[in-house]
JSON list of C-alpha atoms in Angstrom, two decimals:
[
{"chain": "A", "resi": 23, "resn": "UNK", "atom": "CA", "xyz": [54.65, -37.90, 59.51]},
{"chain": "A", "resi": 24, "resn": "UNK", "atom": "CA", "xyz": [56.90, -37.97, 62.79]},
{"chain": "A", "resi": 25, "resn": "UNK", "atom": "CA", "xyz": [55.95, -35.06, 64.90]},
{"chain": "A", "resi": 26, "resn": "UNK", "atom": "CA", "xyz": [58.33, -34.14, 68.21]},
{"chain": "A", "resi": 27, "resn": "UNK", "atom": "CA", "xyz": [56.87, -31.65, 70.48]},
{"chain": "A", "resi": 28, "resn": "UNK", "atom": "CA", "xyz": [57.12, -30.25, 74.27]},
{"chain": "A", "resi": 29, "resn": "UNK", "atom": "CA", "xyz": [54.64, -27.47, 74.57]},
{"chain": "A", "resi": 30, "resn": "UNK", "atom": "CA", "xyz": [51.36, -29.34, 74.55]},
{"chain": "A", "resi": 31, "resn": "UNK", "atom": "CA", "xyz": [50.16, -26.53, 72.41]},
{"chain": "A", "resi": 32, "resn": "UNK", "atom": "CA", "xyz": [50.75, -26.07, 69.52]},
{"chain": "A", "resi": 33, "resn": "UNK", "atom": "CA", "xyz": [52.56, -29.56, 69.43]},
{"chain": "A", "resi": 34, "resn": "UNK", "atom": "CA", "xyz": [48.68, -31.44, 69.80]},
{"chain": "A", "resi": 35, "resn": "UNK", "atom": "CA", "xyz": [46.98, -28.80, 66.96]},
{"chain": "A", "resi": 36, "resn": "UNK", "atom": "CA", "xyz": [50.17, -29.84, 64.75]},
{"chain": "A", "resi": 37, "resn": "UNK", "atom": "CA", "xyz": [48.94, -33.40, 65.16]},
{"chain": "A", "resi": 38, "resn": "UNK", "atom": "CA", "xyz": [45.30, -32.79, 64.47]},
{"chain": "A", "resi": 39, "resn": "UNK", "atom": "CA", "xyz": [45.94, -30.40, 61.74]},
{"chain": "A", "resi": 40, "resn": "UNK", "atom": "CA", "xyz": [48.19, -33.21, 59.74]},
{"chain": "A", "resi": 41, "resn": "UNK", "atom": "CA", "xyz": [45.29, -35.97, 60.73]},
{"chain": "A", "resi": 42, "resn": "UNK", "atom": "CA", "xyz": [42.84, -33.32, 59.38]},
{"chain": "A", "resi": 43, "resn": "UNK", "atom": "CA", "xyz": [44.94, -32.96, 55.70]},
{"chain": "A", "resi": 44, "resn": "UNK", "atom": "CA", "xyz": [45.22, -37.27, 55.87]},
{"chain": "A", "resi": 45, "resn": "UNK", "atom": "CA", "xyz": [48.31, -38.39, 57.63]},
{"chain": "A", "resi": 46, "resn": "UNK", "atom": "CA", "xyz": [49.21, -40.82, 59.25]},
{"chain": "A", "resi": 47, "resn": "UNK", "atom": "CA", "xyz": [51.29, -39.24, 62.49]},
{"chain": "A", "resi": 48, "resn": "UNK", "atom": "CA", "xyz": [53.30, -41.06, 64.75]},
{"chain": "A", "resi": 49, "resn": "UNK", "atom": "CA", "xyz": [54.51, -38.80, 67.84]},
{"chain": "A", "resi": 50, "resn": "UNK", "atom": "CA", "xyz": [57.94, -40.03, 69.16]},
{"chain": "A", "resi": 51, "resn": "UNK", "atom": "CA", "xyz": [58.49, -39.73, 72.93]},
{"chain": "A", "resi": 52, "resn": "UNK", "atom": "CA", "xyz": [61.42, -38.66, 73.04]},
{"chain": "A", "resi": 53, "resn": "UNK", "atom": "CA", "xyz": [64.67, -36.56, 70.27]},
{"chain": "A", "resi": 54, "resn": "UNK", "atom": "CA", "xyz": [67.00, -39.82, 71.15]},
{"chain": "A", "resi": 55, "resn": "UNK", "atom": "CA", "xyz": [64.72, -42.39, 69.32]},
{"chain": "A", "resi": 56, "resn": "UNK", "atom": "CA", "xyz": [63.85, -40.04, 66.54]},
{"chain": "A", "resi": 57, "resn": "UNK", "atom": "CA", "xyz": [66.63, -41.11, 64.12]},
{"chain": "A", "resi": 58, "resn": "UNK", "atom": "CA", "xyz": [65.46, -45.14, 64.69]},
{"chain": "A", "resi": 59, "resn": "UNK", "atom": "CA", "xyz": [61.99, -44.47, 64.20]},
{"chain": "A", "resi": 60, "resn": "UNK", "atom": "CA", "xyz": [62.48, -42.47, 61.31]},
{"chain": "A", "resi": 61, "resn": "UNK", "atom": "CA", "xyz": [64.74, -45.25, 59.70]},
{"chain": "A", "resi": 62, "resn": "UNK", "atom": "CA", "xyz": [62.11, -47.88, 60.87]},
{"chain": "A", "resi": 63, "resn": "UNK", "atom": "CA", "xyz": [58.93, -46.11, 59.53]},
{"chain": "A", "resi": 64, "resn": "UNK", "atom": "CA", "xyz": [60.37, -44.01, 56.64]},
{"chain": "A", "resi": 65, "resn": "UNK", "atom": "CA", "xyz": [57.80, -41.49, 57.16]},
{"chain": "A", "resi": 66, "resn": "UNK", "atom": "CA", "xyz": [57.31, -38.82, 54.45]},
{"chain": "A", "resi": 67, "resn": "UNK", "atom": "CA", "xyz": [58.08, -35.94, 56.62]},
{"chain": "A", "resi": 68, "resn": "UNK", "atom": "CA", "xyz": [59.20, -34.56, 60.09]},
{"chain": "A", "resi": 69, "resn": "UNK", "atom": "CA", "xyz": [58.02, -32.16, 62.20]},
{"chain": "A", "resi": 70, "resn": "UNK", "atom": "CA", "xyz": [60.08, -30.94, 65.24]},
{"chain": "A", "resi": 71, "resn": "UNK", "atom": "CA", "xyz": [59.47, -27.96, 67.84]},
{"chain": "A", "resi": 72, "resn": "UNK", "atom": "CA", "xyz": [62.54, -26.38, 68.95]},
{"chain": "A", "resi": 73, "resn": "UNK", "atom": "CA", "xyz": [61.51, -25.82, 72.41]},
{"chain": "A", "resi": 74, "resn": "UNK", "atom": "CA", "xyz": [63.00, -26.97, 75.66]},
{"chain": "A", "resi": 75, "resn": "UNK", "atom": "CA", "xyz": [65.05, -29.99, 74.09]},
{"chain": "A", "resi": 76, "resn": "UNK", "atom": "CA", "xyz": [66.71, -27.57, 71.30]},
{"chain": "A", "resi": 77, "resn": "UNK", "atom": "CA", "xyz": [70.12, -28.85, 71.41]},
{"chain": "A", "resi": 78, "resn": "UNK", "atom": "CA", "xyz": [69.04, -32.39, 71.50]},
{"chain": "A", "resi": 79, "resn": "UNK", "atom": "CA", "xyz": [66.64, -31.47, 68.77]},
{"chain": "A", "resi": 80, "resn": "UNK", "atom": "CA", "xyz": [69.37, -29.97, 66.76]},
{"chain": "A", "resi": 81, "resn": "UNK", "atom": "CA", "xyz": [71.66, -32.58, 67.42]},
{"chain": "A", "resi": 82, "resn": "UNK", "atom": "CA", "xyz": [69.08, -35.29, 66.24]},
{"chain": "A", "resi": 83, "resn": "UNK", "atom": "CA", "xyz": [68.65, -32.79, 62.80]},
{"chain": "A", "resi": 84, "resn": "UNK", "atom": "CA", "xyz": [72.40, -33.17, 62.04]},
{"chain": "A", "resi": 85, "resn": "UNK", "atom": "CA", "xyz": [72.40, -37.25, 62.08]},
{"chain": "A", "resi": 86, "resn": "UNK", "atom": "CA", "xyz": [69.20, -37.55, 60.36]},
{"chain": "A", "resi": 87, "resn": "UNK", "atom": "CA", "xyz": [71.19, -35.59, 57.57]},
{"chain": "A", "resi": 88, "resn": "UNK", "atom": "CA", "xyz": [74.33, -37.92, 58.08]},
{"chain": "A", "resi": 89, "resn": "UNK", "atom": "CA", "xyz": [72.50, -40.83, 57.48]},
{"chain": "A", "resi": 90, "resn": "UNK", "atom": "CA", "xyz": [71.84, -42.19, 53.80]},
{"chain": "A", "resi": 91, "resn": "UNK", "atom": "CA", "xyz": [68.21, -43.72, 55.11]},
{"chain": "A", "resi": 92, "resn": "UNK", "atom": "CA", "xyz": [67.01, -40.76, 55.96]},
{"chain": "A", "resi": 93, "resn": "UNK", "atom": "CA", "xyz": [69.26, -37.52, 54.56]},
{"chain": "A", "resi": 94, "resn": "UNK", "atom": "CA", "xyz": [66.13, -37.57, 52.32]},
{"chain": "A", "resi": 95, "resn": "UNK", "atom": "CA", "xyz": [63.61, -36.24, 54.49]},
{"chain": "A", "resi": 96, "resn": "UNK", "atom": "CA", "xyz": [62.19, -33.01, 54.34]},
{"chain": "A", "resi": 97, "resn": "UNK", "atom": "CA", "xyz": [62.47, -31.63, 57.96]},
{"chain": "A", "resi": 98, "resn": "UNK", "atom": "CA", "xyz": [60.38, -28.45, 59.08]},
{"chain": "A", "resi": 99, "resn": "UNK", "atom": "CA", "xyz": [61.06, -27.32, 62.37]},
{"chain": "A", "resi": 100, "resn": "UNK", "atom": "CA", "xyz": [59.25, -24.63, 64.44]},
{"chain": "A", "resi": 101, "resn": "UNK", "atom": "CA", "xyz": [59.62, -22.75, 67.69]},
{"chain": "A", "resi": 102, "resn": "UNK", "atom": "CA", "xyz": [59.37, -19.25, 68.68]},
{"chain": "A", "resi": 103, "resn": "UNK", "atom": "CA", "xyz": [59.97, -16.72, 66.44]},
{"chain": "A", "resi": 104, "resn": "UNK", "atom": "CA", "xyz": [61.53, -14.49, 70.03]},
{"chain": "A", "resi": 105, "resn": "UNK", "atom": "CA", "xyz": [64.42, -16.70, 69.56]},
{"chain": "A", "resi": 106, "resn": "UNK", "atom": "CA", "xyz": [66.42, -16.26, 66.00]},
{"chain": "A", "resi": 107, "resn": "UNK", "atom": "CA", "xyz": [69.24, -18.17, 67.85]},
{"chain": "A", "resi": 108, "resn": "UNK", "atom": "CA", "xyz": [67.63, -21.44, 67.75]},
{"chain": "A", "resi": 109, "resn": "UNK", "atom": "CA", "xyz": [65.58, -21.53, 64.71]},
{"chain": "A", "resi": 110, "resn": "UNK", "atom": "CA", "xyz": [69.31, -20.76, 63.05]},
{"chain": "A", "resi": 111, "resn": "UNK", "atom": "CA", "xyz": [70.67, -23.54, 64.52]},
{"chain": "A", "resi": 112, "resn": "UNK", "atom": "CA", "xyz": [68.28, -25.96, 63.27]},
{"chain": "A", "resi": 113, "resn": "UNK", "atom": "CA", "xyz": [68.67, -24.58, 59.77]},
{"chain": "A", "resi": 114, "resn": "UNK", "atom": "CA", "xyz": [72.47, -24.81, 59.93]},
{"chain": "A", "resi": 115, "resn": "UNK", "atom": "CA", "xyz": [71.96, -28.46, 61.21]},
{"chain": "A", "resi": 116, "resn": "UNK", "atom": "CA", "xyz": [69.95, -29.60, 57.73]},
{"chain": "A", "resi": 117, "resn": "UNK", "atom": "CA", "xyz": [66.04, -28.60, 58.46]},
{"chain": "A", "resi": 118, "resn": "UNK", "atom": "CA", "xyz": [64.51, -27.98, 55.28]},
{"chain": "A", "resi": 119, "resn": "UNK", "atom": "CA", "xyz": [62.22, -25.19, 56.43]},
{"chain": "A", "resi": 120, "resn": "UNK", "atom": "CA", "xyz": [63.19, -23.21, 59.85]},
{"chain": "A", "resi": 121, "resn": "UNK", "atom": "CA", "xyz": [59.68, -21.60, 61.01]},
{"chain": "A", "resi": 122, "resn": "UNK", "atom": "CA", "xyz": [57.77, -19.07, 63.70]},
{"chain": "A", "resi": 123, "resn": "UNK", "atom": "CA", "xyz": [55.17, -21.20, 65.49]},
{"chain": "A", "resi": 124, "resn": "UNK", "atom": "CA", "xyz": [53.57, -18.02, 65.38]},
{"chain": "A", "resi": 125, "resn": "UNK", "atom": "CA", "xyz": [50.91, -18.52, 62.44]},
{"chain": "A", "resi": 126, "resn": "UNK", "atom": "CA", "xyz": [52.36, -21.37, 61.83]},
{"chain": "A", "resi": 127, "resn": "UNK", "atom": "CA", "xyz": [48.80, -23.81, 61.92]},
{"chain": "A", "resi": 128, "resn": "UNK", "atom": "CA", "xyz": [47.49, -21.80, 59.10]},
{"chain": "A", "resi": 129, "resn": "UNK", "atom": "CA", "xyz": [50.65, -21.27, 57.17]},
{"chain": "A", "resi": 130, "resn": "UNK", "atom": "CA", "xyz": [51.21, -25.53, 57.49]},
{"chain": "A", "resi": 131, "resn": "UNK", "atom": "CA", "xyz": [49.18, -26.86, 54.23]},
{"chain": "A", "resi": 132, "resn": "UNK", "atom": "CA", "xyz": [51.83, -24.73, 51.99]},
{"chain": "A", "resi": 133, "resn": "UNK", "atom": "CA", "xyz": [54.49, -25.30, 54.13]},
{"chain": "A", "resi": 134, "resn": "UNK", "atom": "CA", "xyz": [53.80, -29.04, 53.90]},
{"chain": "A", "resi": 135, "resn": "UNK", "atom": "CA", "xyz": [53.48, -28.35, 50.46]},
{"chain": "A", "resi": 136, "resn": "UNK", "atom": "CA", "xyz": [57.00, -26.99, 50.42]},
{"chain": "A", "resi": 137, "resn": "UNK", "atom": "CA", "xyz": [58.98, -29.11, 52.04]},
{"chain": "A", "resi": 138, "resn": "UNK", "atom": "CA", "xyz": [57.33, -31.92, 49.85]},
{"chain": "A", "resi": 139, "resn": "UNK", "atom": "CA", "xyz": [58.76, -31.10, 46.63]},
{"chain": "A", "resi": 140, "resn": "UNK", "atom": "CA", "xyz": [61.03, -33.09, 44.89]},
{"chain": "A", "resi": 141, "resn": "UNK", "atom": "CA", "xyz": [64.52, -31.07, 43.31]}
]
């Protein structure tokens, strides 16, 4: 799993919590080398926070969606629930899920479960 964060927290329990259920997670420094890395390493899902880098984020959404070695990948994005604005924008820009951070730890096991299946 690729996981993009800014707020240390929950960004670091996301992490934890996907080591915890047996992932491998790779954490990507920065939204501009998130398309490579997820073309490189083919992970089996991304997670991105829609925080301070939103329209970056968003922007990085759309081409993952444009791009035939990764328009595959389920996306599930998260960021606070205060802001419908943004967590629209990342679900017009191809997320699969578009979530509150707010519960979201507990929620993630069914989420990830979610996202996961094959149509």
């Amino acid at each position: 799993a690729l996981v993009l964060y800014d707020k240390l927290l929950p960004g670091s329990q996301v992490v934890t919590r996907l080591e915890d259920l047996g992932y491998r997670v790779a954490v990507p420094a920065d939204p501009s080398v998130l398309e490579e890395q997820a073309a490189r390493d083919k992970p089996l899902l991304i997670l991105v926070e829609l925080a301070g880098r939103q329209d970056a984020i968003v922007s990085v959404i759309a081409k993952l969606r444009k791009q035939p070695a990764t328009q595959h990948l389920p996306i599930i994005a998260f960021g606070d629930g205060s802001s419908p604005a943004s967590l629209e924008s990342a679900r017009q820009a191809g997320a699969t899920l578009v979530v509150s951070e707010q519960g979201f730890l507990n929620q993630l096991p069914s989420l990830l479960e979610q996202a996961l299946q094959v149509e």
